[in-house]
Amino acid sequence: MSQKLRQFSKNQIFWPLMVLLAILLANGIVSGGSFFEMRIVDGHLYGRLIDILRNGSKLMVLAIGITMALATGGTDISVGSVMAISGAVACSIVDGRLLPGASGNVAVAVVLALLAGVLCGLWNGVLIAKVKIQPIVATMILMVAGRGIAQLITEGKIVTINSDAYYFINGGYILGLPFPLFIVAFAFVLVMLFTRKTAFGLFIEAIGVNSVSSRFTGIKVDRIKLMIYTFSGLMAAVAGLIESAGIKGADCNNAGLLIELDAILSVAIGGTSLFGGRFSIPASVIGALIIQSISTSVLAMGVAPEVTLVVKSLIVVVICLVQSKKFKETIAGKFSRRAVKEA
Amino acid sequence: MSGAIQKKPGNRNISLLITTLLFFVLFGAGSLAYDRFFSLSTFLNLFNDNAYLIIVAIGVTFVLLTGGIDISVASTLAFTCVFSAHLLRLGVPPVVVIPLVLLIGLGVGLLMGYLIQTFHLQPFIVTLAGQFFMRGFCAVISTNSIPITDTFYKYMALGKVSIGKGKLYYYVFFALVVLAAAYYTLRFTRFGRGVYAVGGSEQSAVLMGLPVTRIKIAVYAISGFCAALAGVVFSFYTLAGYSLQNMGLEMDAISSAVIGGTLLSGGVGSVIGTTFGALIQGVIQTIVTYQNLNTWWTKVTIAALLCVFIVIQRGIALRAERRKSG
């Protein structure tokens, strides 16, 4: 048993999980236990924990998508804008201002919104894999343009919609659990099967460690990068649907604003190196939950939500320092020097 | 010798030429399309409305030249505005406030540069943390817009020089001074040469015995200082401090530099180009206003331009690589 425990403690997922539990526990103690309370109303589960899961679903979906991009040593900072585009497309169709023939048809809206996300991702992928532009620069183009495109789709207005079928994407329940969780679970299982039961995950890690030598071993680096960024776009579109269903409309200015940073942070907290290489999707998902619980607890304390930014920034710096080889050497050097002096 | 160089314009000059031409073409197109567009006052207003952007973009250019990136500038600018508005409301005189906020900007840049250089962290992530930090502190001070009623600030906001029919506000001169100083530093000082050398090849720069560590930390400090100075100028411009001010300005600054011919991989670029890059964004904004379009067209156009320029740069880089190997 202790053998297994020791093995688990070396897993990438171990520390993120401990941090998450610590945050939840601290919340529970501060709130005097009410944090963990769960009620069942009309066969639906309610409670703070469920809130965190539901509100964190967007971030979990994004983190699943972006982890692989980061694992190849790239990045995708356009996800927030892609969310805005997908929300704008979906809401405009449900509202009937776009494609009046399919007015109110939620299925068409969802499919086309996802398609828009795939197209955005494909655009990023082509720029990165074919034109060979640095990922941060390539995705910056869509980040700048994306919100503009979304505004042009909605004609600069905030589109509010009235469709129970569409609300279901964020507010619905299946078996007493919020529907977004099933979306997350579906994406998670799909990606896990694809990266861990096939060689695809290995290829990604190989590219992240050394893209040139991966090409020489016969890995189709360009094609894999294209797939990764397309998938990231798709996941961003899914997150956009969840967000717009949550606010019951498309707000192109604020949908997914700054969320790309949260997504990258989630992956970093999960222990995936931002320089590329080893990655873990479960750890990224837990990272997303950590971010969400920090945001939720700051809100529960009645502090302005912007203050979470300060907390997050400190976390980023600490994580980066811990990952930095140089920092470890410096610290180790100080300790060993002290040891020598004492001796 | 100099004649030979002029016959074969380098890649740097080609980019600068394209940018300058683009600016005049856009300005000319606007003049042809709209009455009253072609005037000195339209031209000077480009400077009046974009002085802060020029300052931020020049600061960011230093970082980009070394091959790094700084996405914290917009937050530093907002923090400067909010913090100075807050201090002025408490009755602290501008003589204290302005140096203080400039020092804070410098200090934050210095700290980020130190973290990036000493611990080999990714500039993107560290400056991202800086962005969160400064934006968060804005909210800690106040989430509401704070008006500035100080007499000196009002004087700076309204004071202007008339040139013909146009006018140039006093705060524009800050941008011009920064431009001149940056141009001189990059072209004629040892430090400036070092910045280009580090961006061209950091390893070679180390082997040449250049103070790479000092240079790389200094560029982030310069960027932070410029962002804070732009914040001071922006608070003259708007006479208020608001915590959500200028979201996304870092991308405008980076696109100014890129449109101005700065290579994001480092080593190539000039502050003159960056200034034209910022002015091009100003012209596009003006045309969009004249055309009475949704302001979002500005963003879409700039992104399209950005894309074109990045692809052009990619082409230039490929050509250079081929020439080197061939």
CSV table of C-alpha atoms in Angstrom, one decimal, chain A residues 77 123 131-134 136-137 140-141 143 145 147-149 151-152 156 253 258 261 264 274-275 306 309-310 312-313 316-317 320-321 324 326-327, chain B residues 69 115 118-122 124-125 128-129 131-133 135-137 139-140 143 247 251 254 264-265 294 296-297 299-300 303 306-307 310-311 314:
chain,number,residue,atom,x,y,z
A,77,ILE,CA,-3.5,32.8,-26.9
A,123,TRP,CA,-6.0,29.0,-39.5
A,131,VAL,CA,4.1,29.2,-42.8
A,132,LYS,CA,6.3,28.5,-39.7
A,133,ILE,CA,5.5,31.5,-37.7
A,134,GLN,CA,6.2,31.4,-33.9
A,136,ILE,CA,2.6,33.1,-29.9
A,137,VAL,CA,2.8,35.5,-32.8
A,140,MET,CA,-1.8,36.7,-31.5
A,141,ILE,CA,-3.2,37.7,-34.9
A,143,MET,CA,-6.5,37.1,-30.7
A,145,ALA,CA,-8.9,40.1,-34.9
A,147,ARG,CA,-13.2,39.9,-31.1
A,148,GLY,CA,-13.6,42.2,-34.1
A,149,ILE,CA,-14.9,39.3,-36.2
A,151,GLN,CA,-18.5,42.0,-33.3
A,152,LEU,CA,-19.0,42.0,-37.0
A,156,GLY,CA,-21.7,45.2,-32.7
A,253,ASN,CA,-16.3,42.3,-25.7
A,258,LEU,CA,-8.2,37.1,-20.4
A,261,LEU,CA,-4.1,33.4,-19.5
A,264,ILE,CA,-2.2,28.6,-19.7
A,274,LEU,CA,5.8,25.5,-20.7
A,275,PHE,CA,9.0,24.7,-22.6
A,306,GLU,CA,-9.9,41.5,-9.9
A,309,LEU,CA,-5.2,38.5,-10.4
A,310,VAL,CA,-2.7,39.4,-7.8
A,312,LYS,CA,-2.7,34.3,-9.6
A,313,SER,CA,0.3,36.3,-10.6
A,316,VAL,CA,2.6,31.9,-11.7
A,317,VAL,CA,5.9,33.2,-10.6
A,320,CYS,CA,7.9,29.0,-12.9
A,321,LEU,CA,10.6,29.3,-10.3
A,324,SER,CA,13.3,26.4,-13.4
A,326,LYS,CA,18.6,27.4,-12.7
A,327,PHE,CA,16.5,28.3,-9.7
B,69,ILE,CA,8.4,40.0,-25.3
B,115,LEU,CA,13.5,36.9,-13.0
B,118,THR,CA,18.6,35.0,-13.8
B,119,PHE,CA,16.3,32.0,-13.7
B,120,HIS,CA,15.9,31.5,-17.5
B,121,LEU,CA,12.1,31.9,-17.3
B,122,GLN,CA,10.0,32.5,-20.4
B,124,PHE,CA,5.9,35.6,-22.0
B,125,ILE,CA,5.0,33.9,-18.7
B,128,LEU,CA,2.0,37.7,-18.0
B,129,ALA,CA,2.4,37.5,-14.2
B,131,GLN,CA,0.3,42.0,-16.2
B,132,PHE,CA,-2.0,40.2,-13.7
B,133,PHE,CA,-0.1,41.7,-10.8
B,135,ARG,CA,-4.0,45.0,-13.1
B,136,GLY,CA,-4.9,43.4,-9.8
B,137,PHE,CA,-3.3,46.2,-7.9
B,139,ALA,CA,-8.5,47.0,-8.5
B,140,VAL,CA,-7.0,46.9,-5.0
B,143,THR,CA,-12.5,49.7,-9.2
B,247,MET,CA,-7.1,46.4,-22.0
B,251,MET,CA,-1.0,43.9,-28.4
B,254,ILE,CA,3.5,44.9,-30.3
B,264,LEU,CA,9.8,39.2,-33.3
B,265,SER,CA,12.8,36.9,-33.3
B,294,ASN,CA,-18.0,50.0,-36.3
B,296,TRP,CA,-14.1,47.0,-34.5
B,297,TRP,CA,-13.1,47.3,-38.1
B,299,LYS,CA,-9.0,45.8,-34.9
B,300,VAL,CA,-9.8,43.6,-37.9
B,303,ALA,CA,-4.9,42.2,-37.5
B,306,LEU,CA,-0.2,42.4,-38.8
B,307,CYS,CA,-0.7,39.1,-40.6
B,310,ILE,CA,4.5,38.8,-40.3
B,311,VAL,CA,4.3,36.8,-43.5
B,314,ARG,CA,8.9,35.3,-42.7
